[in-house]
Every structure is written in structure tokens, then in C-alpha cells.
């Protein structure tokens, strides 16, 4: 095993651990870790590889929520179906973007995520919400917009999908988090396929990253229960970390 292989496993483990501890938004670290720690030279390959890893991990986490009955399948399918189209459009445009433009935009997105995590929405929503004809256009529109962002940047987009589902359907936070995993997986898979068709996925690194993510998730699950009362502090700490990484990306981009 090479040092790069070990780095891929450790970075995947870190992302899996963060996702288990703080929830949505953790996968935003995948692309910068692949570029600056694992050593993936092309930002486009890093985005494609990250999207593949995010998709696999999201579908794996979806299983437990589905068994618990937390997923609002009609809403999730409507949002996710339209979002896949948005993700394919976003990925097609993102692949044409020069890294000198793409990475700073990615850093600005990270800053917006961090600010959102520092000021979370406390709205709980309705646990009995269900798909209606009036609700469907809102879900489709939100899915297209969020899917585009996910495909363009190669991210899971859970931090956008959860509020998007809540705003367009009125469902409860627990249901939105569970239902978002379907879209995270679908958007990631669509993005990864788009990049893979152009040879922009490093399958070896993706497999190692996913392996590390599973291990990190298994470690983080029991820790999450023990640190449940510190969830707010964990999210704020992670938001600060995301801000620092974003600043580093901007520095590296502008310093050449």
C-alpha cells in the first residue's frame, strides 16, 4: 500500500466520522482532501471521485432510515428525480470550467455552507406531510436547482437538500434528513457517471475513500450517541474548520 493509498483511506475515514458526528455538510471536505492530501492532481478527477464516494455512502446510510420508516418516498422520488436532471446539467457545465475558476467558486460555496451551519434553521416541520399536486411543482423546482449545484461541484448537497425538502414540502427535520439521502445518492451517482464517461473518476482512490468512510462511520456512530448533547458545539467547530479550508483553497488558487 502506497502513502497515497493510506491517505485516501484516512481522508475517507475523516469524512465518514464527520458525517456521523455532525450530519449533512461533512462531504464538502472530500474534494479538498483528495486534492491537497491524497494528491489527486486534477480538480475535475477529484470532483468525479468524490461524487462516487458520496453516492455510495449516502445509499448505504439510506438503508437504516428506510427500515425505520423515516423516508417520505413520494417526496424524495419527486425531488430526487428532477434533481438528477439538474445534476447532469451541472456536471456537464462543471467539467468545462477551468480549475482556476472552479476551485475559488467551490471555496465560496464552502463559506456559505459554514455560515449556514453556524446559524442552523430551528424549524421542525410536519411529520405527517405527504405529496400533493400543489406541492409537486415546488419539489421539482427545488430539486432541479439543488441538483445543479450538486452536479456542478460534485458534492452530496445534503446541506441544501434538507432545507429544500423542508421548504417545498413542510416535512419534519427527521424526515427531511432521511429523505435527503436518496437525493444525495442519486445526485452523486449521476454526477459520477457523467465524470466517469469522460475518464474523470479514479476508481482505486474512490474504493479506498469509500472503505475509509465506512470505517469512519462505524466509529462515529457510537460516538455520536455519547456526544449528542454536544452536537451544537460539534457543528460550530466543523463550520469553523470548513471556513479555514475554504480560505486555504482561495489562498492556493490566488497564489498559483
mmCIF file of C-alpha atoms in Angstrom:
data_model
loop_
_atom_site.group_PDB
_atom_site.id
_atom_site.type_symbol
_atom_site.label_atom_id
_atom_site.label_comp_id
_atom_site.label_asym_id
_atom_site.label_seq_id
_atom_site.Cartn_x
_atom_site.Cartn_y
_atom_site.Cartn_z
ATOM 1 C CA UNK A 1 0.000 0.000 0.000
ATOM 2 C CA UNK A 2 1.396 3.373 -1.033
ATOM 3 C CA UNK A 3 1.322 6.527 1.115
ATOM 4 C CA UNK A 4 -1.345 7.927 -1.242
ATOM 5 C CA UNK A 5 -3.497 4.825 -0.679
ATOM 6 C CA UNK A 6 -3.210 5.213 3.086
ATOM 7 C CA UNK A 7 -4.026 8.915 2.784
ATOM 8 C CA UNK A 8 -7.167 8.078 0.782
ATOM 9 C CA UNK A 9 -8.368 5.659 3.468
ATOM 10 C CA UNK A 10 -7.613 8.100 6.293
ATOM 11 C CA UNK A 11 -9.297 11.008 4.488
ATOM 12 C CA UNK A 12 -12.325 8.850 3.742
ATOM 13 C CA UNK A 13 -12.376 7.874 7.418
ATOM 14 C CA UNK A 14 -12.312 11.523 8.454
ATOM 15 C CA UNK A 15 -15.253 12.364 6.188
ATOM 16 C CA UNK A 16 -17.199 9.327 7.424
ATOM 17 C CA UNK A 17 -16.500 10.287 11.029
ATOM 18 C CA UNK A 18 -17.570 13.895 10.480
ATOM 19 C CA UNK A 19 -20.762 12.810 8.732
ATOM 20 C CA UNK A 20 -21.624 10.538 11.656
ATOM 21 C CA UNK A 21 -20.952 13.285 14.209
ATOM 22 C CA UNK A 22 -22.418 16.389 12.572
ATOM 23 C CA UNK A 23 -24.622 15.089 9.758
ATOM 24 C CA UNK A 24 -25.107 16.867 6.418
ATOM 25 C CA UNK A 25 -22.287 19.003 5.063
ATOM 26 C CA UNK A 26 -19.444 16.673 6.025
ATOM 27 C CA UNK A 27 -18.845 15.503 2.465
ATOM 28 C CA UNK A 28 -17.886 19.047 1.433
ATOM 29 C CA UNK A 29 -14.367 18.185 2.688
ATOM 30 C CA UNK A 30 -13.985 15.255 0.270
ATOM 31 C CA UNK A 31 -12.801 17.204 -2.779
ATOM 32 C CA UNK A 32 -10.218 19.412 -0.999
ATOM 33 C CA UNK A 33 -8.887 16.366 0.882
ATOM 34 C CA UNK A 34 -8.496 14.455 -2.377
ATOM 35 C CA UNK A 35 -6.624 17.369 -3.963
ATOM 36 C CA UNK A 36 -4.423 18.629 -1.136
ATOM 37 C CA UNK A 37 -3.856 15.483 0.981
ATOM 38 C CA UNK A 38 -4.318 12.430 -1.261
ATOM 39 C CA UNK A 39 -2.640 14.220 -4.157
ATOM 40 C CA UNK A 40 -5.220 13.930 -6.944
ATOM 41 C CA UNK A 41 -3.754 16.414 -9.415
ATOM 42 C CA UNK A 42 -6.888 17.255 -11.415
ATOM 43 C CA UNK A 43 -9.737 19.082 -9.647
ATOM 44 C CA UNK A 44 -12.140 17.517 -12.138
ATOM 45 C CA UNK A 45 -10.977 13.990 -11.268
ATOM 46 C CA UNK A 46 -11.223 14.878 -7.566
ATOM 47 C CA UNK A 47 -14.819 16.051 -8.060
ATOM 48 C CA UNK A 48 -15.787 12.932 -10.020
ATOM 49 C CA UNK A 49 -14.135 10.626 -7.483
ATOM 50 C CA UNK A 50 -15.712 12.490 -4.571
ATOM 51 C CA UNK A 51 -19.158 12.220 -6.168
ATOM 52 C CA UNK A 52 -18.786 8.450 -6.485
ATOM 53 C CA UNK A 53 -17.766 8.066 -2.838
ATOM 54 C CA UNK A 54 -20.560 10.344 -1.653
ATOM 55 C CA UNK A 55 -23.170 8.380 -3.624
ATOM 56 C CA UNK A 56 -22.133 5.001 -2.202
ATOM 57 C CA UNK A 57 -22.016 6.263 1.379
ATOM 58 C CA UNK A 58 -25.407 8.015 1.039
ATOM 59 C CA UNK A 59 -27.174 4.901 -0.277
ATOM 60 C CA UNK A 60 -25.553 2.839 2.498
ATOM 61 C CA UNK A 61 -26.876 5.233 5.161
ATOM 62 C CA UNK A 62 -30.307 5.353 3.472
ATOM 63 C CA UNK A 63 -30.958 1.693 4.298
ATOM 64 C CA UNK A 64 -31.227 2.233 8.065
ATOM 65 C CA UNK A 65 -33.540 5.236 7.675
ATOM 66 C CA UNK A 66 -35.732 3.348 5.201
ATOM 67 C CA UNK A 67 -36.100 0.437 7.611
ATOM 68 C CA UNK A 68 -37.086 2.877 10.352
ATOM 69 C CA UNK A 69 -39.804 4.364 8.130
ATOM 70 C CA UNK A 70 -38.297 7.860 8.176
ATOM 71 C CA UNK A 71 -38.163 8.322 4.379
ATOM 72 C CA UNK A 72 -41.022 10.166 2.655
ATOM 73 C CA UNK A 73 -40.650 8.207 -0.573
ATOM 74 C CA UNK A 74 -43.078 10.101 -2.879
ATOM 75 C CA UNK A 75 -41.496 13.441 -1.926
ATOM 76 C CA UNK A 76 -37.975 12.016 -2.078
ATOM 77 C CA UNK A 77 -38.574 10.488 -5.525
ATOM 78 C CA UNK A 78 -40.087 13.701 -6.932
ATOM 79 C CA UNK A 79 -37.287 15.894 -5.575
ATOM 80 C CA UNK A 80 -34.580 13.388 -6.473
ATOM 81 C CA UNK A 81 -35.903 12.635 -9.958
ATOM 82 C CA UNK A 82 -35.860 16.271 -11.051
ATOM 83 C CA UNK A 83 -32.571 16.788 -9.230
ATOM 84 C CA UNK A 84 -30.838 14.080 -11.273
ATOM 85 C CA UNK A 85 -31.568 16.104 -14.410
ATOM 86 C CA UNK A 86 -30.175 19.187 -12.673
ATOM 87 C CA UNK A 87 -27.096 17.231 -11.579
ATOM 88 C CA UNK A 88 -26.382 16.047 -15.126
ATOM 89 C CA UNK A 89 -26.657 19.617 -16.430
ATOM 90 C CA UNK A 90 -24.465 20.919 -13.600
ATOM 91 C CA UNK A 91 -21.837 18.226 -14.150
ATOM 92 C CA UNK A 92 -21.723 18.914 -17.907
ATOM 93 C CA UNK A 93 -21.062 22.608 -17.241
ATOM 94 C CA UNK A 94 -18.684 21.955 -14.331
ATOM 95 C CA UNK A 95 -16.439 19.722 -16.474
ATOM 96 C CA UNK A 96 -15.912 22.633 -18.872
ATOM 97 C CA UNK A 97 -14.895 25.072 -16.137
ATOM 98 C CA UNK A 98 -11.214 25.913 -15.784
ATOM 99 C CA UNK A 99 -9.772 24.864 -12.371
ATOM 100 C CA UNK A 100 -8.688 28.463 -11.779
ATOM 101 C CA UNK A 101 -12.384 29.400 -11.740
ATOM 102 C CA UNK A 102 -13.868 26.173 -10.365
ATOM 103 C CA UNK A 103 -11.832 25.952 -7.143
ATOM 104 C CA UNK A 104 -12.478 29.541 -5.966
ATOM 105 C CA UNK A 105 -16.197 29.023 -6.638
ATOM 106 C CA UNK A 106 -16.009 25.814 -4.613
ATOM 107 C CA UNK A 107 -14.346 27.743 -1.769
ATOM 108 C CA UNK A 108 -17.118 30.358 -1.808
ATOM 109 C CA UNK A 109 -19.682 27.552 -1.612
ATOM 110 C CA UNK A 110 -17.825 26.148 1.407
ATOM 111 C CA UNK A 111 -18.019 29.536 3.106
ATOM 112 C CA UNK A 112 -21.791 29.673 2.547
ATOM 113 C CA UNK A 113 -22.140 26.158 3.981
ATOM 114 C CA UNK A 114 -20.118 27.090 7.044
ATOM 115 C CA UNK A 115 -22.256 30.163 7.673
ATOM 116 C CA UNK A 116 -25.401 28.055 7.315
ATOM 117 C CA UNK A 117 -24.080 25.545 9.838
ATOM 118 C CA UNK A 118 -23.241 28.348 12.277
ATOM 119 C CA UNK A 119 -26.858 29.556 12.082
ATOM 120 C CA UNK A 120 -28.998 26.423 11.648
ATOM 121 C CA UNK A 121 -32.738 26.625 10.993
ATOM 122 C CA UNK A 122 -34.645 25.543 14.091
ATOM 123 C CA UNK A 123 -37.922 24.889 12.234
ATOM 124 C CA UNK A 124 -39.194 21.357 12.815
ATOM 125 C CA UNK A 125 -41.923 20.923 10.201
ATOM 126 C CA UNK A 126 -44.835 18.488 9.918
ATOM 127 C CA UNK A 127 -44.085 14.754 10.371
ATOM 128 C CA UNK A 128 -47.365 13.910 8.576
ATOM 129 C CA UNK A 129 -46.544 15.878 5.403
ATOM 130 C CA UNK A 130 -47.231 13.983 2.163
ATOM 131 C CA UNK A 131 -47.003 14.650 -1.568
ATOM 132 C CA UNK A 132 -49.848 16.711 -3.054
ATOM 133 C CA UNK A 133 -50.429 18.137 -6.566
ATOM 134 C CA UNK A 134 -49.837 21.637 -5.190
ATOM 135 C CA UNK A 135 -46.564 20.583 -3.570
ATOM 136 C CA UNK A 136 -45.115 18.734 -6.596
ATOM 137 C CA UNK A 137 -44.042 21.822 -8.642
ATOM 138 C CA UNK A 138 -42.182 23.220 -5.623
ATOM 139 C CA UNK A 139 -40.359 19.918 -5.107
ATOM 140 C CA UNK A 140 -39.457 19.701 -8.802
ATOM 141 C CA UNK A 141 -38.153 23.271 -8.924
ATOM 142 C CA UNK A 142 -36.116 22.908 -5.738
ATOM 143 C CA UNK A 143 -34.774 19.548 -6.904
ATOM 144 C CA UNK A 144 -33.579 20.984 -10.215
ATOM 145 C CA UNK A 145 -31.783 23.880 -8.503
ATOM 146 C CA UNK A 146 -30.125 21.799 -5.796
ATOM 147 C CA UNK A 147 -29.253 19.021 -8.258
ATOM 148 C CA UNK A 148 -27.497 21.544 -10.489
ATOM 149 C CA UNK A 149 -25.332 22.725 -7.586
ATOM 150 C CA UNK A 150 -24.570 19.148 -6.596
ATOM 151 C CA UNK A 151 -23.543 18.185 -10.124
ATOM 152 C CA UNK A 152 -21.535 21.336 -10.746
ATOM 153 C CA UNK A 153 -19.414 20.942 -7.627
ATOM 154 C CA UNK A 154 -19.565 17.147 -7.226
ATOM 155 C CA UNK A 155 -20.926 17.335 -3.674
ATOM 156 C CA UNK A 156 -23.619 15.402 -1.860
ATOM 157 C CA UNK A 157 -25.569 18.583 -1.215
ATOM 158 C CA UNK A 158 -27.275 17.398 1.956
ATOM 159 C CA UNK A 159 -26.907 20.874 3.473
ATOM 160 C CA UNK A 160 -29.020 22.197 0.551
ATOM 161 C CA UNK A 161 -31.323 19.213 0.077
ATOM 162 C CA UNK A 162 -32.587 19.124 3.677
ATOM 163 C CA UNK A 163 -33.801 22.753 3.781
ATOM 164 C CA UNK A 164 -35.001 22.393 0.173
ATOM 165 C CA UNK A 165 -37.210 19.459 1.138
ATOM 166 C CA UNK A 166 -38.478 21.203 4.264
ATOM 167 C CA UNK A 167 -39.320 24.453 2.460
ATOM 168 C CA UNK A 168 -41.011 22.806 -0.517
ATOM 169 C CA UNK A 169 -42.928 20.090 1.373
ATOM 170 C CA UNK A 170 -43.166 21.240 5.006
ATOM 171 C CA UNK A 171 -41.927 17.849 6.265
ATOM 172 C CA UNK A 172 -40.198 17.422 9.623
ATOM 173 C CA UNK A 173 -36.428 17.652 10.014
ATOM 174 C CA UNK A 174 -36.016 13.913 10.714
ATOM 175 C CA UNK A 175 -37.945 13.020 7.555
ATOM 176 C CA UNK A 176 -36.035 15.595 5.514
ATOM 177 C CA UNK A 177 -32.656 14.254 6.673
ATOM 178 C CA UNK A 178 -33.708 10.668 5.914
ATOM 179 C CA UNK A 179 -35.306 11.546 2.558
ATOM 180 C CA UNK A 180 -32.312 13.680 1.566
ATOM 181 C CA UNK A 181 -30.073 10.598 1.467
ATOM 182 C CA UNK A 182 -31.963 9.317 -1.566
ATOM 183 C CA UNK A 183 -31.247 12.562 -3.411
ATOM 184 C CA UNK A 184 -27.643 12.724 -2.182
ATOM 185 C CA UNK A 185 -27.055 9.242 -3.562
ATOM 186 C CA UNK A 186 -28.926 9.886 -6.815
ATOM 187 C CA UNK A 187 -27.217 13.243 -7.467
ATOM 188 C CA UNK A 188 -23.799 11.805 -6.625
ATOM 189 C CA UNK A 189 -24.338 8.790 -8.866
ATOM 190 C CA UNK A 190 -25.498 10.961 -11.787
ATOM 191 C CA UNK A 191 -22.512 13.278 -11.352
ATOM 192 C CA UNK A 192 -20.078 10.370 -11.012
ATOM 193 C CA UNK A 193 -21.411 8.659 -14.152
ATOM 194 C CA UNK A 194 -21.094 11.904 -16.105
ATOM 195 C CA UNK A 195 -17.484 12.357 -14.988
ATOM 196 C CA UNK A 196 -16.658 8.649 -15.397
ATOM 197 C CA UNK A 197 -17.755 8.702 -19.051
ATOM 198 C CA UNK A 198 -15.018 11.297 -19.615
ATOM 199 C CA UNK A 199 -12.449 9.321 -17.606
ATOM 200 C CA UNK A 200 -12.605 11.712 -14.651
ATOM 201 C CA UNK A 201 -13.031 9.177 -11.836
ATOM 202 C CA UNK A 202 -10.076 7.494 -10.100
ATOM 203 C CA UNK A 203 -11.704 4.171 -9.234
ATOM 204 C CA UNK A 204 -8.880 2.958 -6.981
ATOM 205 C CA UNK A 205 -8.921 6.124 -4.901
ATOM 206 C CA UNK A 206 -12.729 6.048 -4.803
ATOM 207 C CA UNK A 207 -12.728 2.483 -3.451
ATOM 208 C CA UNK A 208 -10.152 3.340 -0.780
ATOM 209 C CA UNK A 209 -12.002 6.538 0.157
ATOM 210 C CA UNK A 210 -15.300 4.651 0.462
ATOM 211 C CA UNK A 211 -13.645 1.974 2.618
ATOM 212 C CA UNK A 212 -12.289 4.642 4.933
ATOM 213 C CA UNK A 213 -15.690 6.352 5.011
ATOM 214 C CA UNK A 214 -17.407 3.151 6.134
ATOM 215 C CA UNK A 215 -14.846 2.652 8.904
ATOM 216 C CA UNK A 216 -15.163 6.275 9.996
ATOM 217 C CA UNK A 217 -18.932 5.999 10.040
ATOM 218 C CA UNK A 218 -18.801 2.870 12.197
ATOM 219 C CA UNK A 219 -16.504 4.643 14.650
ATOM 220 C CA UNK A 220 -18.590 7.808 14.613
ATOM 221 C CA UNK A 221 -21.977 6.153 15.178
ATOM 222 C CA UNK A 222 -21.418 5.233 18.865
ATOM 223 C CA UNK A 223 -19.516 8.492 19.455
ATOM 224 C CA UNK A 224 -22.471 10.419 18.061
ATOM 225 C CA UNK A 225 -24.748 8.981 20.742
ATOM 226 C CA UNK A 226 -22.262 9.790 23.504
ATOM 227 C CA UNK A 227 -21.757 13.332 22.213
ATOM 228 C CA UNK A 228 -25.436 14.005 21.438
ATOM 229 C CA UNK A 229 -25.565 16.845 23.951
ATOM 230 C CA UNK A 230 -22.544 18.454 22.262
ATOM 231 C CA UNK A 231 -23.995 18.320 18.721
ATOM 232 C CA UNK A 232 -24.284 22.101 18.501
ATOM 233 C CA UNK A 233 -20.663 22.603 19.547
ATOM 234 C CA UNK A 234 -19.522 19.939 17.074
ATOM 235 C CA UNK A 235 -21.374 21.619 14.212
ATOM 236 C CA UNK A 236 -19.926 25.030 15.061
ATOM 237 C CA UNK A 237 -16.415 23.576 15.306
ATOM 238 C CA UNK A 238 -16.831 21.836 11.975
ATOM 239 C CA UNK A 239 -18.175 25.038 10.403
ATOM 240 C CA UNK A 240 -15.026 26.855 11.503
ATOM 241 C CA UNK A 241 -12.904 24.050 10.001
ATOM 242 C CA UNK A 242 -14.782 24.392 6.700
ATOM 243 C CA UNK A 243 -14.157 28.150 6.743
ATOM 244 C CA UNK A 244 -10.425 27.606 7.270
ATOM 245 C CA UNK A 245 -10.230 25.063 4.449
ATOM 246 C CA UNK A 246 -12.099 27.466 2.156
ATOM 247 C CA UNK A 247 -9.630 30.236 2.971
ATOM 248 C CA UNK A 248 -6.764 27.843 2.233
ATOM 249 C CA UNK A 249 -8.270 26.931 -1.150
ATOM 250 C CA UNK A 250 -8.670 30.616 -2.031
ATOM 251 C CA UNK A 251 -5.071 31.260 -0.966
ATOM 252 C CA UNK A 252 -3.728 28.365 -3.083
ATOM 253 C CA UNK A 253 -5.852 29.421 -6.051
ATOM 254 C CA UNK A 254 -4.763 33.038 -5.952
ATOM 255 C CA UNK A 255 -1.126 32.322 -5.066
ATOM 256 C CA UNK A 256 -0.872 29.996 -8.060
#
